Structure formats: structure tokens, C-alpha cells
């Protein structure tokens, strides 16, 4: 462009190759509503519609009159939509957090590997009268309240408000799920684990030392900066979860064991980035 731009570092430089064609807001809003209504009226199953929309065009307002399962990114946003609803609706319960760390770790693992029924089995186990002395009363009360709220949602034909994560694991009555905002971060979940945490776990879980040693060796010998398939595991992760509740670690080890791919950080070789892939219902 000039003498200066010819010699400066061009990283981050954006060159506009063509102008975006603009339309009036009223026309855009009508176009959005027409396309949205057409998508809702389509009776074909296993079909996905993607809406790329600008901010503040009124997409959330569309949802306030829609009968379907509506999934928001977080519980906070889910509850905000609930306040704005203009038709009968019911809201799924917020994620249950027990006072017992072992229960939270076990449920997290089941959801991560796509076994929501086993996660629900944990909640049912806590709420069961035969286990009344096995768990703290506060956990029993939380489990009962959660199951009652969830039952109302899964049996309702009114609009159900839930989160991206729950929409992937729960069966609702509607044949339409609307994801408000992009659900890609839920479908492709990226987290970190530190190799030193797995080493700590190995020293404190002697019965798993052989399996964990193999995993540690695999990670330490892997080439940094390369996307690699997560090594297959033979250890009993369910039994290992009980050990995890006994001490503090800096990273999420449980979901690493069910991940699809990993990447060793080239700048900090103690850090492993890993991804878990989930599927739409």
C-alpha cells in the first residue's frame, strides 16, 4: 500500500476483497422469521438448519413463542430465556452438584464418555431409600429434587428450556431441538491435563500404577505439536474415580481417559490438550 506497509510485519492484516451487501433491518427480520417458520414446519427428521444471524436481530425473541426443546449455552442464559417466555414452558434443573466429590467425579466421567443413563443411575442410587444411610441427607434431598424436576421436563409437551450439554444426553418429547448459539464447543470439548498430575495419581494409586506408567510413558515420548490419537486404556476408570476424590489435582484427568485426540503443548511439554467428540441426538 505504501513504503511503510511494504516492510512491516503483515500478520493480522485484513484486506477487504469485496463489500458486503447490506439490507434494511425490517427486511432482514422478516427474512429471518420466514426461514425460521419454514424450518419449524418441515416434518422431515434428522435434518439440520443453520442460521447465521447478526447480534440483536431478535432471534431470542423468536424463541419466546416457539414450542420445542430450546437449548442455551449455559444455565444462566437458559434461565434468562425462561423469564422472557410468552407461552407455557418448563425449565430443566441446573446441573446437580453433590457434597460428595466422588459422586461428582463419577457422573462427570459417565457424561464425558456418552453414558448418561449410568450418570442418572448414580442419582437414582443416591435417592433410593435403601441407601438412606449411605449418603449425606443433603445429597439425598438434592437427588430427589433433581429427579422430580427432570421428570416434569421429559414428560412435558410444553416448550422445554435446557442447556446444550443436557440436550445431547436427555430425551425430550419434542422432535425439534433449537440450539441458541453455536453448540460446537459442547460437541467438541477441549480441555487440558498435566502429565505431572497423572504421575501424582500413579504414586497414590498403586493398584493402577502399571496402566498409568504406560500412559505417562506414551505422553512423555509423544512428539510435541502433533495431533495424536489418545492411547487405548485398559485400566478400570470407575474404580480410579474413587481414588480421585481423595486428593487435589490441577487438571481434569477423568475426561482425558475418554478423549479422542490429544496434542502436547510445544511450549510447555507438561501440558496435554485433548478433545472429546460428542454427537447430536
Short mmCIF file of C-alpha atoms in Angstrom, two decimals:
data_model
loop_
_atom_site.label_atom_id
_atom_site.label_comp_id
_atom_site.label_asym_id
_atom_site.label_seq_id
_atom_site.Cartn_x
_atom_site.Cartn_y
_atom_site.Cartn_z
CA UNK A 1 0.00 0.00 0.00
CA UNK A 2 2.91 2.34 0.77
CA UNK A 3 6.62 2.31 1.76
CA UNK A 4 5.84 1.56 5.44
CA UNK A 5 3.39 -1.30 4.79
CA UNK A 6 5.90 -2.88 2.42
CA UNK A 7 8.36 -3.56 5.23
CA UNK A 8 6.23 -4.04 8.36
CA UNK A 9 5.11 -7.46 9.58
CA UNK A 10 1.76 -8.20 7.91
CA UNK A 11 0.45 -10.70 10.46
CA UNK A 12 -3.17 -9.88 11.27
CA UNK A 13 -3.57 -7.68 8.22
CA UNK A 14 -7.05 -7.84 6.70
CA UNK A 15 -7.70 -6.87 3.11
CA UNK A 16 -11.31 -6.41 2.06
CA UNK A 17 -11.71 -8.03 -1.36
CA UNK A 18 -15.41 -7.24 -1.80
CA UNK A 19 -18.01 -5.19 0.01
CA UNK A 20 -20.80 -6.94 1.93
CA UNK A 21 -24.23 -6.25 0.51
CA UNK A 22 -26.44 -4.71 3.20
CA UNK A 23 -30.24 -4.86 3.50
CA UNK A 24 -32.69 -2.96 5.69
CA UNK A 25 -33.25 -4.28 9.23
CA UNK A 26 -37.01 -4.73 8.62
CA UNK A 27 -36.32 -6.86 5.55
CA UNK A 28 -33.70 -8.91 7.41
CA UNK A 29 -36.05 -9.52 10.34
CA UNK A 30 -38.88 -10.66 8.05
CA UNK A 31 -36.48 -12.93 6.14
CA UNK A 32 -35.30 -14.49 9.41
CA UNK A 33 -38.86 -15.10 10.63
CA UNK A 34 -39.93 -16.64 7.30
CA UNK A 35 -36.94 -19.00 7.22
CA UNK A 36 -37.43 -19.89 10.89
CA UNK A 37 -41.12 -20.71 10.39
CA UNK A 38 -40.28 -22.81 7.33
CA UNK A 39 -37.74 -24.81 9.34
CA UNK A 40 -40.26 -25.48 12.12
CA UNK A 41 -42.90 -26.60 9.64
CA UNK A 42 -40.55 -29.08 7.98
CA UNK A 43 -41.59 -32.56 9.17
CA UNK A 44 -38.52 -34.36 7.83
CA UNK A 45 -36.49 -35.89 10.68
CA UNK A 46 -32.69 -35.86 11.10
CA UNK A 47 -32.42 -32.54 9.29
CA UNK A 48 -30.28 -29.63 10.47
CA UNK A 49 -30.84 -25.94 9.76
CA UNK A 50 -28.09 -23.40 10.46
CA UNK A 51 -28.94 -19.73 10.99
CA UNK A 52 -26.06 -17.23 10.74
CA UNK A 53 -27.51 -14.08 12.29
CA UNK A 54 -26.18 -10.69 13.44
CA UNK A 55 -26.39 -9.66 17.07
CA UNK A 56 -29.64 -8.03 18.30
CA UNK A 57 -31.74 -9.01 15.29
CA UNK A 58 -34.31 -10.61 17.61
CA UNK A 59 -33.51 -14.33 17.36
CA UNK A 60 -34.11 -14.96 21.07
CA UNK A 61 -37.45 -13.16 20.80
CA UNK A 62 -38.44 -15.73 18.15
CA UNK A 63 -37.89 -18.50 20.69
CA UNK A 64 -40.24 -17.00 23.27
CA UNK A 65 -43.24 -18.09 21.17
CA UNK A 66 -41.86 -21.42 19.95
CA UNK A 67 -42.89 -24.89 21.11
CA UNK A 68 -39.79 -27.09 21.03
CA UNK A 69 -36.80 -28.08 23.13
CA UNK A 70 -34.67 -24.94 23.34
CA UNK A 71 -31.04 -25.36 24.41
CA UNK A 72 -28.93 -22.43 25.61
CA UNK A 73 -25.14 -22.50 26.17
CA UNK A 74 -25.35 -22.10 29.96
CA UNK A 75 -27.81 -22.45 32.80
CA UNK A 76 -27.71 -18.67 33.28
CA UNK A 77 -28.78 -17.97 29.69
CA UNK A 78 -31.36 -20.76 29.90
CA UNK A 79 -32.92 -19.08 32.94
CA UNK A 80 -32.83 -15.68 31.22
CA UNK A 81 -34.83 -17.04 28.28
CA UNK A 82 -37.32 -18.58 30.72
CA UNK A 83 -38.09 -15.12 32.14
CA UNK A 84 -38.89 -13.85 28.62
CA UNK A 85 -41.10 -16.76 27.50
CA UNK A 86 -44.56 -15.75 26.23
CA UNK A 87 -46.02 -19.29 26.12
CA UNK A 88 -46.18 -22.13 28.63
CA UNK A 89 -42.72 -23.58 29.27
CA UNK A 90 -40.78 -25.63 31.75
CA UNK A 91 -37.11 -25.31 32.68
CA UNK A 92 -34.73 -28.22 33.16
CA UNK A 93 -32.93 -28.28 36.52
CA UNK A 94 -29.48 -26.77 36.82
CA UNK A 95 -26.62 -29.28 36.98
CA UNK A 96 -26.67 -31.18 40.23
CA UNK A 97 -23.60 -30.75 42.44
CA UNK A 98 -23.31 -33.18 45.34
CA UNK A 99 -21.47 -32.56 48.57
CA UNK A 100 -19.62 -35.85 48.00
CA UNK A 101 -16.75 -35.30 45.48
CA UNK A 102 -16.69 -38.95 44.42
CA UNK A 103 -20.28 -38.71 43.13
CA UNK A 104 -19.50 -35.60 41.07
CA UNK A 105 -16.40 -37.22 39.53
CA UNK A 106 -18.26 -40.39 38.67
CA UNK A 107 -21.13 -38.53 36.98
CA UNK A 108 -18.70 -36.31 35.07
CA UNK A 109 -16.94 -39.36 33.70
CA UNK A 110 -20.16 -41.04 32.56
CA UNK A 111 -21.38 -37.92 30.76
CA UNK A 112 -17.99 -37.46 29.11
CA UNK A 113 -17.93 -40.94 27.59
CA UNK A 114 -21.56 -40.68 26.47
CA UNK A 115 -23.22 -42.87 29.10
CA UNK A 116 -25.89 -40.54 30.52
CA UNK A 117 -28.01 -43.47 31.72
CA UNK A 118 -25.20 -44.54 34.05
CA UNK A 119 -24.90 -40.98 35.31
CA UNK A 120 -28.61 -40.98 36.02
CA UNK A 121 -28.20 -44.33 37.77
CA UNK A 122 -25.87 -42.60 40.23
CA UNK A 123 -28.55 -40.01 41.05
CA UNK A 124 -31.20 -42.72 41.42
CA UNK A 125 -28.85 -44.65 43.70
CA UNK A 126 -28.43 -41.61 45.94
CA UNK A 127 -32.17 -41.01 46.11
CA UNK A 128 -33.03 -44.64 46.84
CA UNK A 129 -34.48 -45.30 50.31
CA UNK A 130 -32.37 -48.44 50.70
CA UNK A 131 -29.26 -46.23 50.60
CA UNK A 132 -30.54 -43.68 53.09
CA UNK A 133 -27.55 -44.27 55.39
CA UNK A 134 -25.00 -44.46 52.60
CA UNK A 135 -25.06 -40.80 51.56
CA UNK A 136 -25.44 -37.46 53.41
CA UNK A 137 -29.05 -36.32 53.70
CA UNK A 138 -28.28 -33.13 51.78
CA UNK A 139 -27.20 -35.25 48.78
CA UNK A 140 -30.36 -37.37 49.06
CA UNK A 141 -32.53 -34.23 49.04
CA UNK A 142 -30.67 -32.83 46.04
CA UNK A 143 -31.11 -36.08 44.13
CA UNK A 144 -34.86 -36.25 44.84
CA UNK A 145 -35.44 -32.62 43.82
CA UNK A 146 -33.39 -33.05 40.65
CA UNK A 147 -35.24 -36.21 39.58
CA UNK A 148 -38.61 -34.61 40.20
CA UNK A 149 -37.77 -31.54 38.09
CA UNK A 150 -36.25 -33.63 35.31
CA UNK A 151 -39.29 -35.92 35.19
CA UNK A 152 -41.55 -32.93 34.67
CA UNK A 153 -39.37 -31.77 31.75
CA UNK A 154 -39.05 -35.10 29.97
CA UNK A 155 -42.81 -35.69 30.14
CA UNK A 156 -43.91 -32.20 29.15
CA UNK A 157 -45.26 -31.28 25.71
CA UNK A 158 -44.79 -27.59 26.50
CA UNK A 159 -41.60 -25.82 25.50
CA UNK A 160 -38.63 -27.18 27.45
CA UNK A 161 -35.69 -24.90 28.22
CA UNK A 162 -32.40 -26.68 28.78
CA UNK A 163 -28.66 -26.38 28.09
CA UNK A 164 -26.53 -27.53 25.16
CA UNK A 165 -24.94 -30.27 27.26
CA UNK A 166 -28.23 -31.67 28.60
CA UNK A 167 -29.84 -31.59 25.16
CA UNK A 168 -27.20 -34.05 23.95
CA UNK A 169 -27.94 -36.57 26.68
CA UNK A 170 -31.65 -36.29 27.53
CA UNK A 171 -34.69 -37.46 25.55
CA UNK A 172 -37.49 -34.90 25.45
CA UNK A 173 -40.96 -35.19 23.90
CA UNK A 174 -40.31 -32.77 21.03
CA UNK A 175 -38.93 -33.76 17.64
CA UNK A 176 -37.25 -30.35 17.27
CA UNK A 177 -34.24 -29.09 19.23
CA UNK A 178 -33.20 -25.46 18.81
CA UNK A 179 -29.65 -24.60 19.88
CA UNK A 180 -29.50 -20.92 20.76
CA UNK A 181 -25.88 -20.01 19.88
CA UNK A 182 -23.31 -22.37 18.37
CA UNK A 183 -23.12 -25.76 20.20
CA UNK A 184 -19.74 -26.68 18.68
CA UNK A 185 -17.84 -26.22 21.96
CA UNK A 186 -20.16 -28.77 23.58
CA UNK A 187 -19.92 -31.20 20.66
CA UNK A 188 -16.13 -30.90 20.53
CA UNK A 189 -14.97 -30.44 24.12
CA UNK A 190 -11.33 -29.32 24.51
CA UNK A 191 -9.63 -29.49 27.91
CA UNK A 192 -6.16 -29.81 29.43
CA UNK A 193 -4.39 -32.33 31.63
CA UNK A 194 -0.92 -32.10 33.18
CA UNK A 195 1.40 -35.09 32.96
CA UNK A 196 2.62 -34.36 36.48
CA UNK A 197 -0.93 -34.85 37.77
CA UNK A 198 -1.05 -38.32 36.22
CA UNK A 199 2.31 -39.03 37.89
CA UNK A 200 0.89 -37.92 41.26
CA UNK A 201 -2.09 -40.17 40.67
CA UNK A 202 0.21 -43.10 39.90
CA UNK A 203 2.13 -42.70 43.16
CA UNK A 204 -1.09 -42.56 45.19
CA UNK A 205 -2.89 -45.40 43.36
CA UNK A 206 -0.55 -48.38 43.44
CA UNK A 207 -3.17 -50.78 42.06
CA UNK A 208 -3.24 -48.71 38.84
CA UNK A 209 0.49 -48.00 38.63
CA UNK A 210 1.22 -50.32 35.68
CA UNK A 211 -1.52 -48.85 33.49
CA UNK A 212 -0.72 -45.28 34.47
CA UNK A 213 3.01 -45.82 33.86
CA UNK A 214 2.26 -46.86 30.28
CA UNK A 215 0.10 -43.78 29.74
CA UNK A 216 2.77 -41.48 31.21
CA UNK A 217 5.46 -43.05 29.02
CA UNK A 218 3.25 -42.65 25.95
CA UNK A 219 2.61 -38.97 26.66
CA UNK A 220 6.21 -38.15 27.57
CA UNK A 221 7.56 -39.83 24.42
CA UNK A 222 4.97 -38.25 22.11
CA UNK A 223 6.13 -35.54 19.74
CA UNK A 224 5.08 -32.06 20.83
CA UNK A 225 2.93 -30.07 18.42
CA UNK A 226 1.41 -33.15 16.79
CA UNK A 227 -2.27 -34.13 16.99
CA UNK A 228 -2.30 -37.80 18.03
CA UNK A 229 -4.88 -40.43 18.88
CA UNK A 230 -5.39 -40.89 22.63
CA UNK A 231 -3.78 -44.19 23.70
CA UNK A 232 -6.20 -47.04 24.38
CA UNK A 233 -6.67 -47.67 28.08
CA UNK A 234 -7.11 -50.91 29.98
CA UNK A 235 -7.48 -49.50 33.49
CA UNK A 236 -10.73 -49.57 35.45
CA UNK A 237 -11.65 -45.90 35.31
CA UNK A 238 -14.70 -46.34 37.55
CA UNK A 239 -12.51 -47.68 40.33
CA UNK A 240 -9.96 -44.95 39.69
CA UNK A 241 -12.61 -42.26 40.17
CA UNK A 242 -12.90 -43.22 43.82
CA UNK A 243 -9.19 -42.51 44.23
CA UNK A 244 -9.51 -39.12 42.56
CA UNK A 245 -11.82 -37.84 45.28
CA UNK A 246 -9.14 -38.36 47.93
CA UNK A 247 -6.68 -35.69 46.78
CA UNK A 248 -6.47 -32.44 44.82
CA UNK A 249 -5.18 -32.30 41.25
CA UNK A 250 -4.66 -29.31 38.95
CA UNK A 251 -6.33 -30.73 35.85
CA UNK A 252 -9.22 -32.84 34.60
CA UNK A 253 -7.84 -36.37 34.37
CA UNK A 254 -11.12 -38.26 34.21
CA UNK A 255 -12.29 -36.95 30.85
CA UNK A 256 -8.82 -37.42 29.34
CA UNK A 257 -9.27 -41.17 29.68
CA UNK A 258 -12.27 -40.99 27.33
CA UNK A 259 -10.89 -38.42 24.88
CA UNK A 260 -10.43 -38.95 21.15
CA UNK A 261 -7.27 -37.00 20.33
CA UNK A 262 -4.51 -35.18 22.20
CA UNK A 263 -1.81 -32.59 21.49
CA UNK A 264 1.30 -31.99 23.60
CA UNK A 265 1.92 -28.28 24.08
CA UNK A 266 5.20 -27.40 22.32
CA UNK A 267 5.89 -24.55 24.77
CA UNK A 268 5.02 -26.43 27.96
CA UNK A 269 5.54 -30.16 27.43
CA UNK A 270 3.89 -30.95 30.75
CA UNK A 271 0.54 -29.78 29.34
CA UNK A 272 -1.62 -32.06 27.20
CA UNK A 273 -4.56 -30.57 25.30
CA UNK A 274 -7.21 -33.17 24.48
CA UNK A 275 -10.55 -33.28 22.69
CA UNK A 276 -13.70 -35.33 23.31
CA UNK A 277 -16.14 -35.58 20.39
CA UNK A 278 -19.89 -35.93 21.02
CA UNK A 279 -22.75 -36.45 18.57
CA UNK A 280 -26.03 -34.63 18.07
CA UNK A 281 -29.12 -36.60 19.18
#
